[in-house]
XYZ file of C-alpha atoms in Angstrom:
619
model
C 259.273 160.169 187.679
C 258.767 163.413 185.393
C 261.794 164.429 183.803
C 262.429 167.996 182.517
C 261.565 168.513 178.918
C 264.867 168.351 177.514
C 266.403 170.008 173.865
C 266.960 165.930 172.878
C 262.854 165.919 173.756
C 261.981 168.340 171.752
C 264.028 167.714 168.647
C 262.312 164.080 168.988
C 259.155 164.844 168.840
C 259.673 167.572 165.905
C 261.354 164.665 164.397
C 258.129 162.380 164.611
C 256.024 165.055 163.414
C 258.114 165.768 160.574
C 258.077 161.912 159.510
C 254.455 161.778 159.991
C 254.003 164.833 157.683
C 252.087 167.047 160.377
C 251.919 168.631 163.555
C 249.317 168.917 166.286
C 250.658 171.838 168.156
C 247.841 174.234 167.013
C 245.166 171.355 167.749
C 246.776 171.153 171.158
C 246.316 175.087 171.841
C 242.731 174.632 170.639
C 241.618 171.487 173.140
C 242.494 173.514 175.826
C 239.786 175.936 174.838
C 237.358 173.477 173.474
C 237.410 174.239 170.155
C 238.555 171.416 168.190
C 237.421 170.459 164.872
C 237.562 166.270 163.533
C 238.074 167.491 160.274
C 241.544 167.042 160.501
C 241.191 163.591 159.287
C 237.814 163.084 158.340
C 234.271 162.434 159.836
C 235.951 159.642 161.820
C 239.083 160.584 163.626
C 241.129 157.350 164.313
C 240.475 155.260 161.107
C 243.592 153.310 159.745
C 246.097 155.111 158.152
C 246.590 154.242 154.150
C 250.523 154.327 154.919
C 252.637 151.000 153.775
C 253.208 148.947 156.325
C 257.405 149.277 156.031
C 256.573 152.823 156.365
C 254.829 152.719 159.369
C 257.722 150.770 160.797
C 260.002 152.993 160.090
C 257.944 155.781 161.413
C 257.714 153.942 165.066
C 261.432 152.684 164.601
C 262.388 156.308 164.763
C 260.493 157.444 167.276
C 261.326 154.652 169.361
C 265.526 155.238 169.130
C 264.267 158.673 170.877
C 262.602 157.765 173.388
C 264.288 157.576 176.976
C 263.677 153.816 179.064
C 261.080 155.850 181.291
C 259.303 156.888 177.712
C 258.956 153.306 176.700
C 257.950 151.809 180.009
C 255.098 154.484 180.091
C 254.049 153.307 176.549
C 253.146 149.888 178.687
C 250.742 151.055 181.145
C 247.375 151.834 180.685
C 245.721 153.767 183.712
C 242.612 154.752 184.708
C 242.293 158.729 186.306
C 239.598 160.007 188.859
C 237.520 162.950 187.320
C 235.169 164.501 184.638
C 238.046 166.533 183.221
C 241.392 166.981 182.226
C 241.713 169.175 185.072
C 239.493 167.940 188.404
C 241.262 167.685 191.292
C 240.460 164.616 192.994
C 241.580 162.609 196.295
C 242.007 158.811 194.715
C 244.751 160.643 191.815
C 246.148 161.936 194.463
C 245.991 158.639 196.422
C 246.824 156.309 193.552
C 249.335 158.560 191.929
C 250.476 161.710 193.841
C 249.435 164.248 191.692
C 245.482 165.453 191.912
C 244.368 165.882 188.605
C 244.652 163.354 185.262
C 246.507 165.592 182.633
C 249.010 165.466 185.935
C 248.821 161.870 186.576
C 249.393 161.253 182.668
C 252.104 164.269 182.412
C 253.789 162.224 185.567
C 253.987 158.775 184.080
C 253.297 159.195 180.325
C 251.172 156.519 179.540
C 250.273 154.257 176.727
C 246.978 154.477 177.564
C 244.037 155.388 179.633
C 240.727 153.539 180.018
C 237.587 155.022 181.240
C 235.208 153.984 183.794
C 231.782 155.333 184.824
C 230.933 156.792 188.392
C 229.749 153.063 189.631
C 233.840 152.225 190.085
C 234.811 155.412 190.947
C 236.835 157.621 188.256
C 233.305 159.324 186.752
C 234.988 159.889 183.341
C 231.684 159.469 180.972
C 228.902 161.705 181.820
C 227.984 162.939 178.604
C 229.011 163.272 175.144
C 230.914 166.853 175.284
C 232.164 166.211 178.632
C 233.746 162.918 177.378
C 235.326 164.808 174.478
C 236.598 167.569 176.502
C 238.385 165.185 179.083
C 239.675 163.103 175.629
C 241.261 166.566 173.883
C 242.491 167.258 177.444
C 244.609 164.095 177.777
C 245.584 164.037 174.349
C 246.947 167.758 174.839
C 248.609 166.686 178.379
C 249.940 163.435 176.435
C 251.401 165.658 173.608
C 253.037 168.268 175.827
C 254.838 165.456 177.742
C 257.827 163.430 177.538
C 258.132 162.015 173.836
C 254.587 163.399 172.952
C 253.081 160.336 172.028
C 249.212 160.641 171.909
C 247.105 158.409 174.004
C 245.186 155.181 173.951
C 242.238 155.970 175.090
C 239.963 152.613 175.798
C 236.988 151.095 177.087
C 234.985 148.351 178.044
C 231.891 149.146 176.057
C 230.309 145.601 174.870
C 226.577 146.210 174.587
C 224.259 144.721 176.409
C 223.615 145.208 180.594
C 226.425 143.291 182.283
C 229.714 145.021 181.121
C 229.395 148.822 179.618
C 230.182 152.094 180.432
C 228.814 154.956 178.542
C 224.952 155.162 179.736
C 222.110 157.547 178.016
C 221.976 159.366 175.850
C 224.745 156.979 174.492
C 222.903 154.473 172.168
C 221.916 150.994 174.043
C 222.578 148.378 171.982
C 221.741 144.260 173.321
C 225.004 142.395 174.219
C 226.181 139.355 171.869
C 224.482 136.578 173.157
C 220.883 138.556 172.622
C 222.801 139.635 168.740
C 223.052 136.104 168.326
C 219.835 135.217 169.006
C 219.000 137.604 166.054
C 221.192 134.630 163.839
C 221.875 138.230 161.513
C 225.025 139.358 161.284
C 224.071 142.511 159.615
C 222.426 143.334 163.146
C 225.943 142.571 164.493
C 227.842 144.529 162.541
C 225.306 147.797 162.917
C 225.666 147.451 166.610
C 229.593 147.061 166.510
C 229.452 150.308 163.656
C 226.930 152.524 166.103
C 229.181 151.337 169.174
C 232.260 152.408 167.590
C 230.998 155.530 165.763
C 229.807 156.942 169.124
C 233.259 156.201 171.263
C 235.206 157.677 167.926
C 233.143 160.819 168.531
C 233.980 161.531 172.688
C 237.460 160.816 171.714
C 237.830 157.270 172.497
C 239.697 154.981 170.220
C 240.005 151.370 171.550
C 237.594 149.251 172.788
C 238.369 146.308 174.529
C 235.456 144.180 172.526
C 234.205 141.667 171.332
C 234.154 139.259 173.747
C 235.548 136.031 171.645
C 234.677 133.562 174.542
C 232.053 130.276 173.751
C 230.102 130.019 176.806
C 229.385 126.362 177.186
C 229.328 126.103 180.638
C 225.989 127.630 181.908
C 227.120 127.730 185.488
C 229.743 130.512 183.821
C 229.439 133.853 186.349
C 231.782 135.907 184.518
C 230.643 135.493 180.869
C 227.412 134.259 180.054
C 225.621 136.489 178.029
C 228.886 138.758 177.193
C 229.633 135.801 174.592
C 227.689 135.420 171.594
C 226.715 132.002 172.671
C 227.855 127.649 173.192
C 228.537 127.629 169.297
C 231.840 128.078 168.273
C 230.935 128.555 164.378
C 228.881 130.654 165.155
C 230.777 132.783 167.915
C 234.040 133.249 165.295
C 231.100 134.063 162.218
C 229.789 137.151 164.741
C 233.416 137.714 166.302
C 235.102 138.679 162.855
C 231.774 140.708 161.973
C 232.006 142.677 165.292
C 235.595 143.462 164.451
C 234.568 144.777 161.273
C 232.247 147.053 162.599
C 233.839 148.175 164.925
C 236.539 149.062 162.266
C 234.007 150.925 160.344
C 232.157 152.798 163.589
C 236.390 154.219 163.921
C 237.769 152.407 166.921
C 240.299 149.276 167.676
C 238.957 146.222 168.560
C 240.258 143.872 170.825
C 239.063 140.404 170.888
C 239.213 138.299 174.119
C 239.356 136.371 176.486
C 242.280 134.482 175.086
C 243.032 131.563 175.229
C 238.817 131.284 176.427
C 237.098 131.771 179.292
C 233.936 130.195 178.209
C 234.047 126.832 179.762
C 234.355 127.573 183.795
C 232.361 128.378 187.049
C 234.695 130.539 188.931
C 235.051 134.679 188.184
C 238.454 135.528 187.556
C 237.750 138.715 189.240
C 237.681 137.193 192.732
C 239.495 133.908 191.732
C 242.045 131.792 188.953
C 239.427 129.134 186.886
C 240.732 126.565 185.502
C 240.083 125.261 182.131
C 240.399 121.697 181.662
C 240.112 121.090 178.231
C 242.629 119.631 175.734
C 244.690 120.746 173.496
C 242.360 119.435 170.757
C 239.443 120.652 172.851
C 241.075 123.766 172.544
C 240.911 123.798 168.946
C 238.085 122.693 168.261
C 235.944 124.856 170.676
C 237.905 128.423 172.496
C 240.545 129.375 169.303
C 238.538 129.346 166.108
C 236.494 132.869 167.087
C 239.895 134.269 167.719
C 241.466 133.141 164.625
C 238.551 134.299 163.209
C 239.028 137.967 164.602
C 243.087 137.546 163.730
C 242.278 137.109 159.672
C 239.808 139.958 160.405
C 242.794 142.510 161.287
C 241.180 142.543 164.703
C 243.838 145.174 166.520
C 244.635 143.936 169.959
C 243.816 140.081 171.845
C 243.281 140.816 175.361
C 244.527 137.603 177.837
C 242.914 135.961 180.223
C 243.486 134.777 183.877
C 242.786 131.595 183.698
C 244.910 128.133 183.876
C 245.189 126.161 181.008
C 247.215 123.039 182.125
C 246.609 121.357 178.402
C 248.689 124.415 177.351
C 250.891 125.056 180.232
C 251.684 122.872 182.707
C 253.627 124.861 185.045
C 250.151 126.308 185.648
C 250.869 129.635 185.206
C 247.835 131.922 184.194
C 247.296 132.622 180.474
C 248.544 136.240 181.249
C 251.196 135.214 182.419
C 252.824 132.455 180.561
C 254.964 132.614 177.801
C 253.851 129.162 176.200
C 250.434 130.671 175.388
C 250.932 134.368 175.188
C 254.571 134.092 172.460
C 254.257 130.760 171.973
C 250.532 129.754 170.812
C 249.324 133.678 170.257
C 252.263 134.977 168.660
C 254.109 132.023 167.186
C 251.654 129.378 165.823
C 248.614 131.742 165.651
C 250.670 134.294 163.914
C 249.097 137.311 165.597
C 251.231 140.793 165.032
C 249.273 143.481 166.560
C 248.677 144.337 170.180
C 248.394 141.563 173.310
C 246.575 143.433 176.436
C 246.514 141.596 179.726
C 243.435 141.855 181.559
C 243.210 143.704 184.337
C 246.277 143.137 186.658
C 244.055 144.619 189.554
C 241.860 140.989 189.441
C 241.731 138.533 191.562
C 243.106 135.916 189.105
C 246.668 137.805 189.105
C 246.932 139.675 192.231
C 246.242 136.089 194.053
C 250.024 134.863 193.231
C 252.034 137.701 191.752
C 251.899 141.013 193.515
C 251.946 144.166 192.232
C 255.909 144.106 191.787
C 256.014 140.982 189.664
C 252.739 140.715 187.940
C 253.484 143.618 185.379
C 256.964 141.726 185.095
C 255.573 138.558 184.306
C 252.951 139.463 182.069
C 255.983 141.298 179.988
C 258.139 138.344 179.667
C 255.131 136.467 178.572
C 255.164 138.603 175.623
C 251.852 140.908 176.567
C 252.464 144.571 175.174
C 250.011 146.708 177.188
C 249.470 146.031 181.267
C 246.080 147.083 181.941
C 245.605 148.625 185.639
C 248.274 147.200 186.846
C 248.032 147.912 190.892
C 250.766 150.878 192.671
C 252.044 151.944 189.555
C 254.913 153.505 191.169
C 255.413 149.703 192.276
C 254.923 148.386 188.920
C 256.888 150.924 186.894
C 259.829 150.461 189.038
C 259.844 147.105 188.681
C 259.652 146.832 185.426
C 262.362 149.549 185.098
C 264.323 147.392 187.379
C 263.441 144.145 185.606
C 265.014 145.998 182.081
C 268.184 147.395 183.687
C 268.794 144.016 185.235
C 268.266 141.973 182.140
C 265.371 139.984 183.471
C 263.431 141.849 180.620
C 265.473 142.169 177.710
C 265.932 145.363 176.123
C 264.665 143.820 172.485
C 261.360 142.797 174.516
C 260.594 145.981 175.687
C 261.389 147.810 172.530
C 259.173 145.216 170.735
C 256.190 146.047 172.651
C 256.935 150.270 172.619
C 256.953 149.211 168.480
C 253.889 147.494 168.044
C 251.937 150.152 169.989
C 253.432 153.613 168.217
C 252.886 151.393 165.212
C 249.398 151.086 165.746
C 248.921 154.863 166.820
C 250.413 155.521 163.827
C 247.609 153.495 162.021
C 245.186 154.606 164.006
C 246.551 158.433 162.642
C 246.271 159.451 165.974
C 249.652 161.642 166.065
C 248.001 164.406 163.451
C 244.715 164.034 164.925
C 243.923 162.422 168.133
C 241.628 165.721 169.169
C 237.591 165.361 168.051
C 235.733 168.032 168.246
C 232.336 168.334 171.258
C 229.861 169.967 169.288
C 229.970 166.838 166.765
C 230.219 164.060 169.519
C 226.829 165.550 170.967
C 225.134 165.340 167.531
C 226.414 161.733 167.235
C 226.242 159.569 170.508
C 222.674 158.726 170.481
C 220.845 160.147 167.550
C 217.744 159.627 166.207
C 219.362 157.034 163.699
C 221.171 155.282 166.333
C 218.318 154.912 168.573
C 215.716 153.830 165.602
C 218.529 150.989 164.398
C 219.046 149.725 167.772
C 215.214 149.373 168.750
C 214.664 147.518 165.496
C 217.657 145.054 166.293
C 216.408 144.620 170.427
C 212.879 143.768 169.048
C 214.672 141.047 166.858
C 216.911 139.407 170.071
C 213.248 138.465 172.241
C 213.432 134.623 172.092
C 210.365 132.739 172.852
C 210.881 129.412 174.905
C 207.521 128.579 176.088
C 204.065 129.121 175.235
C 201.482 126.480 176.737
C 197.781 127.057 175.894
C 198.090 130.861 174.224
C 199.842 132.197 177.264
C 201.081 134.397 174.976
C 200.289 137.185 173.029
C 198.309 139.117 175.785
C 194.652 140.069 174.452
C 194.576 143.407 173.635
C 191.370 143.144 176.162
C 193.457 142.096 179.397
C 192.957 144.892 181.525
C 195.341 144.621 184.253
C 198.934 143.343 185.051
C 201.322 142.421 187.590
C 204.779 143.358 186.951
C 206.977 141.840 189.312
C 210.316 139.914 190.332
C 213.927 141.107 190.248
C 215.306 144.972 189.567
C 213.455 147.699 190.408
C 214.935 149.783 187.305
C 213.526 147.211 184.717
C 210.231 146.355 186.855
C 209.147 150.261 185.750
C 210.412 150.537 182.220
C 208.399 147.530 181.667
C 205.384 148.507 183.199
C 205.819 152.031 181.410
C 205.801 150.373 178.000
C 202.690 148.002 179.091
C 200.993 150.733 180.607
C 201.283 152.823 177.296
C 199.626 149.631 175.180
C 195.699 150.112 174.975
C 194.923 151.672 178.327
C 196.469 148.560 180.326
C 196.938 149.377 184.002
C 199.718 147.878 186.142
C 200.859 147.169 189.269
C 204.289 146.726 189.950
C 206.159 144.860 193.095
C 209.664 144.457 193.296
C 211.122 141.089 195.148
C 214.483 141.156 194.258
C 216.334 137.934 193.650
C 215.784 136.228 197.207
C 212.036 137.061 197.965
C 211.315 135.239 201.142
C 207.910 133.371 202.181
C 205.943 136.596 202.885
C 206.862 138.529 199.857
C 205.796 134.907 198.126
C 202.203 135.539 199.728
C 202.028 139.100 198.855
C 202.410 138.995 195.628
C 200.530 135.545 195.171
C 197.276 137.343 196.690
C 198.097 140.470 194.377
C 198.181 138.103 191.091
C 194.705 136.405 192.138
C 193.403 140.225 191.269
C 194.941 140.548 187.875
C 194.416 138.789 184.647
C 198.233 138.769 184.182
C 201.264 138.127 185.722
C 204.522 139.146 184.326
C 207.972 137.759 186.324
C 211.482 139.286 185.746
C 214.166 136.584 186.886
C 217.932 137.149 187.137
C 220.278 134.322 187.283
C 217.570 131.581 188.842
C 219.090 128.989 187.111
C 221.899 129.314 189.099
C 222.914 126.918 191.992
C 222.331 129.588 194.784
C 219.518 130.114 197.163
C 218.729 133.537 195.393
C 217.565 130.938 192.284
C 215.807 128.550 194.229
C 213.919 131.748 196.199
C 212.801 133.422 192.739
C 211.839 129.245 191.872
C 209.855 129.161 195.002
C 208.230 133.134 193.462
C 207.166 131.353 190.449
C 205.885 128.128 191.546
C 203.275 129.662 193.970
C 201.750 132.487 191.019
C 201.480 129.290 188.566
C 199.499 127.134 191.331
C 196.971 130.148 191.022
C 195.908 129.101 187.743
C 196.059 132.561 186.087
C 198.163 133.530 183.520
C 201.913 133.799 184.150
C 204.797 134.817 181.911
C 208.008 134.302 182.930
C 210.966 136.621 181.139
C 215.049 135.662 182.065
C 216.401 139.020 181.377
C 219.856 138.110 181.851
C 220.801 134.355 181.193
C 218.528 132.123 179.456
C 218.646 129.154 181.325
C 216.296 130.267 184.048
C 213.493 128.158 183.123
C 215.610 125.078 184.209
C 214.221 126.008 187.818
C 210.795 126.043 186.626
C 210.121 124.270 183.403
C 206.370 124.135 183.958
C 205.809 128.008 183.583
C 202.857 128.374 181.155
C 204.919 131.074 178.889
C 208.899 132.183 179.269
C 210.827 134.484 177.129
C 214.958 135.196 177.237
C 215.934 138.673 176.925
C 219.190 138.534 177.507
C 219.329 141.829 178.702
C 217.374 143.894 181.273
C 218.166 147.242 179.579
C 215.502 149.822 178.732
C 215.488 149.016 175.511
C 214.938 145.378 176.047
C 212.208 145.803 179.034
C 210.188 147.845 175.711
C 211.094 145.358 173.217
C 209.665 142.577 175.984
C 206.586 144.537 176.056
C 206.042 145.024 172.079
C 206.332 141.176 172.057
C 204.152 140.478 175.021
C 201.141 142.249 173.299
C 201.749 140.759 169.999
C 202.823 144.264 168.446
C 206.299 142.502 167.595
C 206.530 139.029 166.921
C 209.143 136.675 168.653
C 212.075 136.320 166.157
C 214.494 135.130 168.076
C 216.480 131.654 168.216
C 218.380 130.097 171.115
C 222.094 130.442 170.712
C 222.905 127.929 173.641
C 221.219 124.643 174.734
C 219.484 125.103 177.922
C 219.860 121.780 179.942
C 217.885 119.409 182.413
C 218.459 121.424 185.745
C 218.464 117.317 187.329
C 220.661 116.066 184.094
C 223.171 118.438 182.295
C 223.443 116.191 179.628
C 219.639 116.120 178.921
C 218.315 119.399 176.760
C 215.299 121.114 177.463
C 215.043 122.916 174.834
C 218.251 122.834 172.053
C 220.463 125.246 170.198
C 218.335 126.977 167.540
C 214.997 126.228 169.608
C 212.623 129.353 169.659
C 208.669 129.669 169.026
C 206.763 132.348 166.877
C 203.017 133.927 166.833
């Protein structure tokens, strides 16, 4: 698919350096050696460019009548690459793409865009700060010597919170939204959003595919829960917009989604296609207002879902999919100009009915601009290449897409400076002043639920505790921060999410020996046999009589399973951060601040509350 550089080539991309007023050849030379310097545009490589907006278009406009079909069709794709550098060899490029290393793999197809994924699915791209910058300055420099030299999206899924990030320690933690909303402060929001964005900026990467704009009102939801910033839709689009904002400031896109929302539904659309029944009016009065919220906010891209909206279009065609609600509501009556992403094509929800041949296809003619992982991209790109020759894709409709995004990489100034430099991305992600903001704003997310007969805060004279439940990881950074809070000793057992009848006894006969009892349950509310096992856990240590506190570190709704618990806490995130937060508040060293931002129901009557929106106690 790599075409020799040709004189037309060159002369085009001198052309679109000229127009932009620099050039990036000597930055180039110097990411190879690893000495690049962000000064080239500021502290913050990848703010907006000041440029008019007609000059912008002209800008992309010319670079566009240079590019070859290939060119554009590349600007489509974004990838992901195997490897810690611009250079590592590695087996799955070389299975996925036929090349081993990713400046090859992006060399070879000239991409739009990469995204990057930790080691847990495979590519290993963010390790640590430098090595995230040097792989960043590497694509950009294999980007630049390719093709058209257009610079690189680079993107990830970095949301806060424990269910969907990438970048671990030292990269700042920061809670997810539903635990920001519990805060109720949008100056929390926007900090976490800023520090977010100000530590991708610095490795190099300048999209994000956040915030999540989805209002979770189903509780039953698997896939979105407490990535949403809660059941309210005022207050979802009031922390949306913010989070776009701050992630403007921090110096990264935004991209809001899960359009048109995939708040209201019980399947995953990673291993299935939900359905969302709601009405058109339903539609507008719950799922679009965050999202036209984050579209007068200049939010930069709206990522689509797959899901089927019936009310919407009733050829049933997922959102990603279907040009009635990609051009027709996104575009047309929303009046949204900048970028539509689909999700990712490798899912369940599109792979299920369109292969890898038509998916990319269809999601085109829908009117999305960037095809995220799109499945055998030598499938995909021919197709689509196919699918323009032929006139199934019309020319206009692929050069509309190739505009919008060299528009926004011209606004995002990344064709003078899309290089950062290492030494400064180590000094940023996770500093002192990160770390000190985001442990103020986790102490202020700790909701308090329950608290019968002073359960709660722990006398400083307690002596001993029992740490136990789900995750082994935040069973010891709890007991670490308890066992650091006046000489407390603790003993920790791990029973995972499905404890069975003699892990029950064990640690029923261990809590008859301590004058505490703290339980860590994940997802109990749910309808499975893992919530009605970790039920069973906390049934038997409250027939004991001592004291037992109860913390749902992921979804709130756990105490549905046992409402009786003497004291129970949301989290809303089992991070390190959180598990030492949990502990400052257990002790009384931090009081409970936070508020609920969904209704937890009647586990025997959905329509009954247990406790409502805005419900949370104090001491």
């Amino acid at each position: 698919m790599q075409q020799p550089t040709s004189r037309r080539h060159l002369l085009a991309a001198a052309a679109g350096a000229a127009a932009l007023g620099a050039t990036a050849s000597a930055a180039a030379r110097a990411a190879t050696r690893g000495e690049l310097s962000g000064s080239v545009s500021g502290h913050r490589t990848g703010r907006p460019a000041h440029a008019s907006p007609a000059a912008v278009r002209a800008r992309a406009a010319a670079l566009l009548r240079r590019m070859s079909l290939d060119e554009k069709i590349g600007q489509l794709f974004v990838i992901e690459v195997y490897g810690g550098t611009a250079e590592t060899e590695h087996d799955r490029n070389r299975a996925l793409y036929g090349v081993p290393t990713p400046a090859e793999v992006v060399r070879k197809y000239r991409p739009g865009g990469v995204i990057y994924f930790d080691a847990r699915r495979g590519p290993d791209n963010v390790q640590e700060p430098r090595q995230i910058a040097r792989l960043s300055n590497g694509l950009q420099s294999a980007a630049r010597r390719a093709g058209a030299r257009v610079p690189l999206l680079i993107s990830i899924d970095q949301e806060g919170g424990s269910v969907v990030y990438r970048m671990l320690e030292p990269a700042t933690q920061l809670p997810g939204n539903m635990a920001l909303a519990a805060t109720r402060s949008t100056r929390d929001a926007y900090d976490s959003a800023d520090i977010i964005g100000t530590e991708l900026a610095a490795v190099g990467i300048n999209q994000n595919y956040a915030p999540v704009a989805d209002v979770n009102i189903n509780p039953a939801n698997p896939v979105i829960g407490v990535r949403s910033f809660g059941s309210d839709t005022a207050l979802c689009a009031e922390f949306v917009a913010t989070a776009v904002r701050g992630y403007h400031h921090g110096g990264v896109a935004s991209a809001a989604k899960h359009f048109p929302g995939h708040g209201d539904t019980d399947v995953d659309s990673h291993t299935g296609l939900p359905e969302i029944k709601h009405t058109r009016s339903e539609l507008d009065r719950i799922d679009l207002p965050p999202f036209r919220a984050a579209i007068r906010r200049g939010v930069d891209t709206i990522m689509t879902a797959h899901i089927v909206v019936p009310s919407l279009d009733p050829s049933r065609a997922p959102a990603t999919m279907s040009h009635r609600i990609v051009t027709g509501l996104l575009r047309e009556e929303l009046g949204f100009t900048g970028l539509i992403a689909t999700d990712a094509l490798d899912m369940r929800g599109a792979t299920a009915d369109f292969p890898p041949d038509v998916a990319p296809v269809r999601a085109l003619q829908a009117g999305c601009d960037q095809l995220v992982l799109a499945p055998k991209l030598d499938t995909a790109f021919e197709a689509v290449r196919e699918a323009v020759r032929s006139g199934a894709v019309p020319q206009e409709r692929l050069d509309d897409s190739v505009q919008r995004i060299l528009e926004h990489k011209l606004r995002r100034k990344l064709f003078p400076a899309p290089y950062v430099h290492e030494r400064r991305a180590a000094r940023t992600v996770g500093s002192r002043r990160h770390r000190s903001r985001a442990r103020q704003i986790t102490e202020r997310t700790i909701t308090l639920v329950r608290n019968e007969n002073g359960a709660l805060p722990l006398p400083s004279t307690l002596g001993t505790v029992l740490v136990t439940g789900w995750g082994t990881a935040p069973l010891a950074a709890l007991a670490r921060a308890l066992d650091a809070q006046h000489g407390r000793r603790t003993t920790t057992i791990e029973t995972g999410t499905r404890p069975d009848t003699t892990k029950i006894a064990e640690v029923t006969e261990a809590a008859r020996t301590h004058d505490a009892t703290v339980v860590l349950a994940n997802a109990a509310a749910a309808g499975s046999e893992d919530g009605a096992a970790q039920a069973r856990l906390i049934d038997s240590l409250t027939a004991t009589g001592r004291r037992v506190i109860v913390a749902g570190v992921r979804l709130p709704y756990d105490i549905r399973r046992f409402p009786d618990v003497p004291a129970y806490l949301a989290t809303y995130s089992y991070g390190t951060p959180s598990m030492t937060a949990l502990a400052r508040t257990l002790s009384g060293e931090v009081a409970p601040r936070g508020t609920l931002p969904v209704p937890i129901p009647a586990l025997d009557d959905p329509n009954r509350d247990l406790y409502p929106f805005g419900h949370g106690l104090h001491y």
